[in-house]
CSV table of C-alpha atoms (C1' of nucleotides) in Angstrom, one decimal:
chain,number,residue,atom,x,y,z
V,1,MET,CA,61.0,92.3,115.3
V,2,ILE,CA,60.7,88.4,116.6
V,3,GLY,CA,58.2,86.4,115.3
V,4,GLN,CA,54.2,87.5,115.3
V,5,ASP,CA,53.2,88.8,118.1
V,6,PRO,CA,49.4,87.9,118.8
V,7,ALA,CA,49.4,90.9,121.1
V,8,PRO,CA,52.2,93.3,120.3
V,9,GLU,CA,50.7,97.0,122.2
V,10,LEU,CA,51.4,93.8,125.8
V,11,PRO,CA,54.1,95.5,128.3
V,12,VAL,CA,57.0,93.8,127.6
V,13,ALA,CA,57.8,91.0,130.8
V,14,ALA,CA,53.9,90.5,130.5
V,15,HIS,CA,55.4,87.2,130.1
V,16,ALA,CA,57.6,87.1,133.0
V,17,ASP,CA,57.9,84.9,135.9
V,18,ARG,CA,54.9,84.5,137.6
V,19,GLY,CA,54.0,86.5,141.0
V,20,ARG,CA,56.2,89.7,139.5
V,21,PRO,CA,55.0,92.9,138.3
V,22,ALA,CA,54.3,93.2,135.2
V,23,LEU,CA,56.6,96.5,133.5
V,24,PRO,CA,55.3,98.8,131.8
V,25,ALA,CA,56.4,99.8,128.2
V,26,PRO,CA,59.6,101.7,127.8
V,27,ARG,CA,58.1,105.1,126.9
V,28,PRO,CA,61.4,106.8,126.2
V,29,ASP,CA,59.6,109.3,124.8
V,30,ARG,CA,58.5,111.2,128.4
V,31,HIS,CA,61.9,111.7,129.0
V,32,GLU,CA,62.8,113.4,126.1
V,33,ARG,CA,60.0,115.4,126.6
V,34,ALA,CA,61.4,116.0,130.2
V,35,ARG,CA,64.8,116.8,129.3
V,36,HIS,CA,63.8,119.2,126.1
V,37,ALA,CA,61.3,120.8,128.5
V,38,GLN,CA,64.3,121.6,131.1
V,39,ALA,CA,66.2,122.8,128.3
V,40,GLN,CA,63.8,125.3,127.7
V,41,ALA,CA,63.6,126.6,131.0
V,42,LEU,CA,66.6,128.8,131.5
V,43,LEU,CA,65.4,131.0,128.6
V,44,GLU,CA,61.9,130.8,130.2
V,45,ASP,CA,62.9,131.9,133.6
V,46,TYR,CA,65.2,134.6,131.7
V,47,THR,CA,62.3,136.1,129.5
V,48,GLU,CA,60.0,136.6,131.9
V,49,LEU,CA,62.3,138.2,135.0
V,50,ILE,CA,63.6,140.6,132.1
V,51,ASP,CA,60.3,141.5,131.2
V,52,ASP,CA,59.5,141.6,135.1
V,53,LEU,CA,62.2,144.3,135.5
V,54,ILE,CA,61.6,146.4,133.0
V,55,ALA,CA,57.7,146.5,134.1
V,56,ALA,CA,57.9,147.6,137.2
V,57,THR,CA,62.1,149.4,136.6
V,58,GLY,CA,62.1,151.2,133.3
V,59,GLU,CA,65.7,148.1,132.2
V,60,ALA,CA,66.6,144.9,133.1
V,61,ARG,CA,70.5,145.4,134.5
V,62,ILE,CA,72.6,142.4,134.4
V,63,THR,CA,72.9,142.4,138.6
V,64,ASP,CA,69.7,142.8,138.8
V,65,ILE,CA,68.6,139.5,136.8
V,66,ALA,CA,71.4,137.9,138.6
V,67,ALA,CA,70.5,138.6,142.1
V,68,HIS,CA,66.7,137.6,141.0
V,69,LEU,CA,68.4,133.8,139.9
V,70,GLY,CA,70.2,133.2,142.3
V,71,VAL,CA,73.8,133.2,139.5
V,72,THR,CA,76.5,136.0,139.3
V,73,HIS,CA,76.9,137.8,137.1
V,74,PRO,CA,79.2,136.3,134.2
V,75,THR,CA,76.1,133.5,134.6
V,76,ALA,CA,73.7,136.1,133.5
V,77,THR,CA,76.0,137.5,131.0
V,78,LYS,CA,76.1,134.3,129.5
V,79,ALA,CA,72.5,133.3,129.8
V,80,VAL,CA,71.4,136.9,127.7
V,81,ALA,CA,74.0,135.4,124.8
V,82,ARG,CA,72.1,133.1,124.3
V,83,LEU,CA,68.8,134.9,124.7
V,84,ARG,CA,70.6,137.3,121.6
V,85,ARG,CA,71.6,133.5,120.1
V,86,GLU,CA,67.7,132.3,120.0
V,87,GLY,CA,66.5,136.0,118.6
V,88,LEU,CA,64.6,136.6,122.2
V,89,ALA,CA,66.6,139.3,123.1
V,90,GLN,CA,69.1,142.8,122.1
V,91,SER,CA,71.4,143.8,124.6
V,92,ARG,CA,74.3,146.9,123.9
V,93,PRO,CA,77.4,146.3,126.0
V,94,TYR,CA,76.6,148.6,129.5
V,95,ARG,CA,73.0,149.3,128.1
V,96,GLY,CA,70.7,146.7,130.0
V,97,VAL,CA,69.0,144.2,128.2
V,98,PHE,CA,65.7,143.9,126.7
V,99,LEU,CA,62.8,141.9,124.5
V,100,THR,CA,62.7,141.2,121.3
V,101,ASP,CA,58.5,140.7,120.1
V,102,SER,CA,59.6,137.0,120.7
V,103,GLY,CA,61.1,137.1,123.8
V,104,GLN,CA,58.4,139.0,125.0
V,105,ARG,CA,55.5,136.2,123.7
V,106,MET,CA,57.7,134.0,125.8
V,107,ALA,CA,57.9,135.3,129.0
V,108,ALA,CA,54.1,135.9,128.7
V,109,ARG,CA,53.2,132.8,127.9
V,110,ALA,CA,55.6,131.9,131.0
V,111,ARG,CA,53.8,134.4,133.3
V,112,ALA,CA,50.6,133.0,132.7
V,113,ARG,CA,51.7,129.6,132.9
V,114,HIS,CA,53.5,130.3,136.0
V,115,ARG,CA,50.1,132.1,137.9
V,116,THR,CA,48.5,129.1,136.7
V,117,VAL,CA,50.1,126.8,138.1
V,118,VAL,CA,50.7,128.7,142.0
V,119,ASP,CA,46.3,129.4,141.9
V,120,VAL,CA,46.5,125.3,140.8
V,121,LEU,CA,48.5,124.8,143.4
V,122,VAL,CA,47.0,126.7,145.8
V,123,ALA,CA,43.9,126.0,145.1
V,124,LEU,CA,44.3,122.2,146.6
V,125,GLY,CA,45.7,123.4,149.7
V,126,VAL,CA,49.6,123.8,149.2
V,127,PRO,CA,50.6,126.4,151.5
V,128,VAL,CA,51.7,130.0,149.3
V,129,GLU,CA,55.4,130.2,150.1
V,130,ALA,CA,55.8,126.9,149.0
V,131,ALA,CA,53.5,127.0,146.0
V,132,GLU,CA,55.4,129.9,144.5
V,133,SER,CA,59.0,128.1,145.2
V,134,ASP,CA,57.6,124.9,143.6
V,135,ALA,CA,55.8,126.8,140.6
V,136,GLU,CA,59.4,127.6,139.5
V,137,GLY,CA,60.2,123.9,139.0
V,138,ILE,CA,56.8,122.6,137.6
V,139,GLU,CA,56.0,125.7,135.1
V,140,HIS,CA,58.5,124.5,132.3
V,141,HIS,CA,57.4,120.6,132.5
V,142,VAL,CA,53.1,121.7,132.1
V,143,SER,CA,51.6,120.9,128.8
V,144,ASP,CA,49.6,122.8,126.6
V,145,SER,CA,46.9,120.4,127.2
V,146,THR,CA,47.9,120.3,130.8
V,147,LEU,CA,47.2,123.8,132.0
V,148,ALA,CA,44.1,123.5,129.5
V,149,ALA,CA,42.7,121.4,132.1
V,150,PHE,CA,44.2,123.2,135.4
V,151,ALA,CA,42.5,126.5,133.7
V,152,ARG,CA,39.2,124.8,133.5
V,153,PHE,CA,39.5,123.0,137.2
V,154,LEU,CA,40.2,127.1,138.4
V,155,ASP,CA,37.7,128.6,135.8
V,156,ARG,CA,34.8,125.2,137.7
V,157,ARG,CA,35.9,126.7,141.6
V,158,GLY,CA,34.6,130.2,140.4
R,1,MET,CA,72.9,144.9,156.8
R,2,ILE,CA,72.3,148.9,155.5
R,3,GLY,CA,71.6,150.5,158.2
R,4,GLN,CA,67.6,151.0,160.4
R,5,ASP,CA,65.0,150.3,157.2
R,6,PRO,CA,62.4,151.8,158.5
R,7,ALA,CA,60.6,148.8,156.1
R,8,PRO,CA,62.8,146.7,155.5
R,9,GLU,CA,60.0,143.7,153.9
R,10,LEU,CA,58.4,146.3,151.0
R,11,PRO,CA,59.2,144.8,147.5
R,12,VAL,CA,62.3,146.8,145.4
R,13,ALA,CA,60.9,148.9,143.4
R,14,ALA,CA,57.5,150.2,145.9
R,15,HIS,CA,59.6,153.7,145.1
R,16,ALA,CA,59.2,153.2,141.8
R,17,ASP,CA,57.3,155.5,139.3
R,18,ARG,CA,54.2,156.4,139.6
R,19,GLY,CA,51.9,153.6,137.4
R,20,ARG,CA,54.6,151.2,137.3
R,21,PRO,CA,53.6,147.5,138.6
R,22,ALA,CA,55.4,146.8,141.5
R,23,LEU,CA,58.8,144.0,141.3
R,24,PRO,CA,58.3,141.0,143.4
R,25,ALA,CA,62.0,141.4,146.2
R,26,PRO,CA,64.2,139.0,144.9
R,27,ARG,CA,63.9,134.8,145.8
R,28,PRO,CA,67.0,134.0,144.5
R,29,ASP,CA,66.2,130.7,146.6
R,30,ARG,CA,63.6,129.6,144.8
R,31,HIS,CA,65.3,129.0,141.6
R,32,GLU,CA,68.4,128.0,143.5
R,33,ARG,CA,65.9,124.9,145.0
R,34,ALA,CA,64.9,124.4,141.4
R,35,ARG,CA,68.0,123.6,140.2
R,36,HIS,CA,69.4,121.3,143.3
R,37,ALA,CA,65.6,120.0,142.5
R,38,GLN,CA,66.5,119.1,138.7
R,39,ALA,CA,70.5,117.9,139.9
R,40,GLN,CA,68.5,115.0,142.1
R,41,ALA,CA,66.3,114.0,139.3
R,42,LEU,CA,68.4,112.1,137.5
R,43,LEU,CA,69.1,109.8,140.4
R,44,GLU,CA,65.2,109.9,141.0
R,45,ASP,CA,65.0,108.6,137.9
R,46,TYR,CA,67.7,106.1,137.9
R,47,THR,CA,66.7,104.3,141.2
R,48,GLU,CA,63.0,104.3,140.1
R,49,LEU,CA,63.3,102.5,137.1
R,50,ILE,CA,66.4,100.4,138.1
R,51,ASP,CA,64.1,99.4,141.1
R,52,ASP,CA,61.1,98.6,138.3
R,53,LEU,CA,63.1,96.7,136.4
R,54,ILE,CA,64.5,94.4,139.0
R,55,ALA,CA,60.9,93.9,140.7
R,56,ALA,CA,60.0,92.5,136.7
R,57,THR,CA,62.7,90.8,135.7
R,58,GLY,CA,65.1,89.4,138.0
R,59,GLU,CA,67.9,92.2,137.4
R,60,ALA,CA,68.4,95.5,135.6
R,61,ARG,CA,70.7,95.9,132.1
R,62,ILE,CA,72.7,98.4,131.0
R,63,THR,CA,70.7,97.9,127.4
R,64,ASP,CA,67.4,98.5,128.9
R,65,ILE,CA,67.8,101.2,131.1
R,66,ALA,CA,69.5,103.7,128.1
R,67,ALA,CA,66.2,102.4,126.6
R,68,HIS,CA,63.6,103.2,128.8
R,69,LEU,CA,65.6,106.4,130.0
R,70,GLY,CA,65.8,107.7,125.7
R,71,VAL,CA,69.6,108.0,126.1
R,72,THR,CA,72.1,105.4,124.8
R,73,HIS,CA,73.9,102.9,126.4
R,74,PRO,CA,77.1,105.2,127.8
R,75,THR,CA,75.3,107.7,129.3
R,76,ALA,CA,73.5,105.1,131.1
R,77,THR,CA,76.6,103.5,131.9
R,78,LYS,CA,78.1,106.9,133.5
R,79,ALA,CA,75.0,107.7,135.1
R,80,VAL,CA,75.3,104.2,137.1
R,81,ALA,CA,79.0,105.4,138.2
R,82,ARG,CA,77.4,108.8,139.9
R,83,LEU,CA,74.6,106.0,141.8
R,84,ARG,CA,77.4,104.0,142.5
R,85,ARG,CA,79.7,107.4,143.9
R,86,GLU,CA,76.4,108.6,145.8
R,87,GLY,CA,76.3,105.0,147.9
R,88,LEU,CA,72.7,105.0,145.2
R,89,ALA,CA,73.9,101.0,143.4
R,90,GLN,CA,76.1,98.8,143.5
R,91,SER,CA,77.3,97.2,140.0
R,92,ARG,CA,80.0,94.7,138.6
R,93,PRO,CA,81.2,95.1,134.7
R,94,TYR,CA,78.7,92.8,132.9
R,95,ARG,CA,76.3,91.8,136.0
R,96,GLY,CA,73.8,94.1,135.8
R,97,VAL,CA,72.6,96.8,138.2
R,98,PHE,CA,71.5,96.7,141.8
R,99,LEU,CA,70.4,99.4,144.5
R,100,THR,CA,71.6,99.4,148.3
R,101,ASP,CA,69.0,99.7,151.0
R,102,SER,CA,70.0,103.7,150.5
R,103,GLY,CA,68.9,103.3,146.7
R,104,GLN,CA,65.9,101.6,147.2
R,105,ARG,CA,65.1,104.3,149.3
R,106,MET,CA,64.9,106.7,147.1
R,107,ALA,CA,63.2,104.9,144.4
R,108,ALA,CA,60.9,104.2,146.7
R,109,ARG,CA,59.9,107.8,147.4
R,110,ALA,CA,60.1,108.5,143.7
R,111,ARG,CA,57.4,106.6,142.7
R,112,ALA,CA,55.5,107.1,146.0
R,113,ARG,CA,56.2,110.2,144.4
R,114,HIS,CA,55.2,110.1,140.7
R,115,ARG,CA,52.1,107.6,141.6
R,116,THR,CA,50.1,111.1,143.8
R,117,VAL,CA,51.3,113.8,140.7
R,118,VAL,CA,49.6,111.3,138.3
R,119,ASP,CA,46.3,111.0,140.3
R,120,VAL,CA,46.6,114.3,140.7
R,121,LEU,CA,46.9,116.2,137.7
R,122,VAL,CA,43.7,113.3,137.0
R,123,ALA,CA,41.5,114.6,139.5
R,124,LEU,CA,41.8,117.2,137.8
R,125,GLY,CA,41.1,116.4,134.3
R,126,VAL,CA,44.7,115.7,132.1
R,127,PRO,CA,44.7,113.3,129.8
R,128,VAL,CA,45.8,110.3,131.2
R,129,GLU,CA,48.6,110.6,128.6
R,130,ALA,CA,49.1,113.8,129.3
R,131,ALA,CA,49.4,113.4,132.9
R,132,GLU,CA,51.5,110.5,132.9
R,133,SER,CA,54.5,111.9,130.3
R,134,ASP,CA,54.5,115.8,131.9
R,135,ALA,CA,55.1,113.9,135.4
R,136,GLU,CA,57.5,113.2,134.6
R,137,GLY,CA,59.2,116.5,134.9
R,138,ILE,CA,57.1,117.7,137.3
R,139,GLU,CA,57.7,114.8,139.3
R,140,HIS,CA,61.0,116.3,140.8
R,141,HIS,CA,59.9,119.2,141.8
R,142,VAL,CA,57.8,119.1,144.0
R,143,SER,CA,58.7,119.3,148.1
R,144,ASP,CA,56.9,117.2,150.7
R,145,SER,CA,54.7,120.2,152.2
R,146,THR,CA,53.1,120.1,148.0
R,147,LEU,CA,53.2,116.3,148.1
R,148,ALA,CA,51.6,116.3,151.4
R,149,ALA,CA,48.3,119.2,150.2
R,150,PHE,CA,48.8,116.8,147.6
R,151,ALA,CA,47.3,113.9,149.7
R,152,ARG,CA,44.8,115.2,151.4
R,153,PHE,CA,43.5,116.3,148.0
R,154,LEU,CA,43.1,112.8,147.1
R,155,ASP,CA,41.8,111.6,150.3
R,156,ARG,CA,39.7,114.1,150.4
R,157,ARG,CA,38.1,113.6,147.5
R,158,GLY,CA,37.6,109.4,147.7
I,1,DA,C1',87.0,168.1,136.3
I,2,DC,C1',88.6,163.6,137.6
I,3,DA,C1',88.3,159.8,140.2
I,4,DC,C1',87.0,155.6,142.7
I,5,DG,C1',83.8,152.8,143.3
I,6,DA,C1',79.8,150.3,141.0
I,7,DG,C1',78.4,147.4,137.3
I,8,DT,C1',79.2,144.8,133.3
I,9,DG,C1',82.4,142.2,129.9
I,10,DT,C1',85.7,138.7,129.6
I,11,DA,C1',88.9,134.0,130.0
I,12,DG,C1',88.9,130.2,131.3
I,13,DC,C1',88.0,127.2,134.3
I,14,DC,C1',84.7,122.5,136.3
I,15,DA,C1',81.3,119.3,136.2
I,16,DA,C1',76.9,116.9,134.3
I,17,DG,C1',74.5,114.7,130.5
I,18,DG,C1',74.7,113.9,125.6
I,19,DC,C1',76.9,111.8,121.6
I,20,DT,C1',80.3,108.5,118.7
I,21,DA,C1',83.5,105.3,117.5
I,22,DC,C1',85.8,100.9,119.6
I,23,DA,C1',87.5,97.5,122.5
I,24,DT,C1',85.9,93.7,125.0
I,25,DT,C1',83.6,90.6,127.2
I,26,DT,C1',78.8,86.9,127.6
I,27,DC,C1',76.5,83.6,126.6
I,28,DA,C1',73.1,80.9,123.2
I,29,DC,C1',72.7,78.2,119.4
I,30,DG,C1',75.3,75.5,115.8
B,1,DC,C1',82.9,73.6,122.4
B,2,DG,C1',83.3,77.3,119.8
B,3,DT,C1',82.2,81.1,117.7
B,4,DG,C1',79.6,85.2,116.3
B,5,DA,C1',76.2,88.2,118.0
B,6,DA,C1',74.0,92.0,121.1
B,7,DA,C1',75.2,93.5,125.6
B,8,DT,C1',78.6,95.8,127.9
B,9,DG,C1',82.7,98.8,128.7
B,10,DT,C1',86.0,103.0,127.8
B,11,DA,C1',87.8,106.8,125.9
B,12,DG,C1',87.0,111.2,124.2
B,13,DC,C1',83.9,114.7,122.2
B,14,DC,C1',80.5,118.8,123.1
B,15,DT,C1',77.4,122.1,124.9
B,16,DT,C1',75.3,124.3,128.9
B,17,DG,C1',75.8,125.9,133.0
B,18,DG,C1',77.7,126.6,137.3
B,19,DC,C1',82.1,129.8,139.2
B,20,DT,C1',86.1,132.8,140.3
B,21,DA,C1',89.8,136.5,139.0
B,22,DC,C1',90.7,140.0,136.6
B,23,DA,C1',89.8,143.9,133.3
B,24,DC,C1',87.6,147.9,132.1
B,25,DT,C1',83.1,151.5,131.8
B,26,DC,C1',80.4,154.6,133.6
B,27,DG,C1',79.0,158.2,136.2
B,28,DT,C1',78.2,160.1,140.6
B,29,DG,C1',79.6,162.9,144.0
B,30,DT,C1',83.5,166.0,146.4
DNA sequence: ACACGAGTGTAGCCAAGGCTACATTTCACG
DNA sequence: CGTGAAATGTAGCCTTGGCTACACTCGTGT
């Protein structure tokens, strides 16, 4: 600490030279949250996709997973290994991938979030194709608070 | 190519068992775009912050950069090395970091995008703190098309 | 019934982006 | 004007998530 600052919540550069814009206080937590969300993103993408594949075709095969996500099959295999480690999926060699209860819950949440984000973007006038594409990245950074606001907004609009 | 498919744009599982939901066609490009955006995110975060620091205090020091982004200083040093490699920043040992023209353009675009995203979120009813926090992750996945729609929406609202 | 092609697994490489530990340089202050 | 604390640089490690190359299984079709 640096003595008794009379207004400790002031921006860091409140005393900066006149004419210079004030620098916002450091908010490292915001970036840390974003990094954490990004680390979760892969899990959400895979669980959601696996759930879709099982619903549509009865099984989730490594090759199909890889094709949908635009990665090679060893990458998909490695990711499934991580899903297993985290208790989200089960699999036996050459027998496809299945979700645990926990994995299915994650998939359901991810899908709901995705749909809401797409709907909001479209409601704001974003072309559908761009909305779907951007949502793929955006959805992982939408907090519960923001998601709730989105839902209220869509509701309000009918 | 695989022969003359009479309806090549049909969803992959259009012939799936009745009662099963149709699986959307694979869209690997969407995920590839999201991954690419994520790879750009670090550059945007750093250029924007460095620009802010220089505007507010006249210089961008490694320690301040690290503090604002919530990383240790060697991590910030390594990132600045990457900025230099990509022609976005210049720096000399112990002398702070500065942006090239290219870096300043990236910073300007990043800041504008950030502001627009926050404004839209707030307009939709997201609490300011959550809006700022989520925007940190969302902004990197907002395409030009979506950004334009956001701007029109804000404009329309006055 | 088996051979071969498609699907899957495995090994090992790479780059990115975190970290800790330690070395070096600056510069403000006594 | 010298020195010690703070700032910066550097080395080296770890994990993640890509990739290619190669080995193995499965099951389909003749």
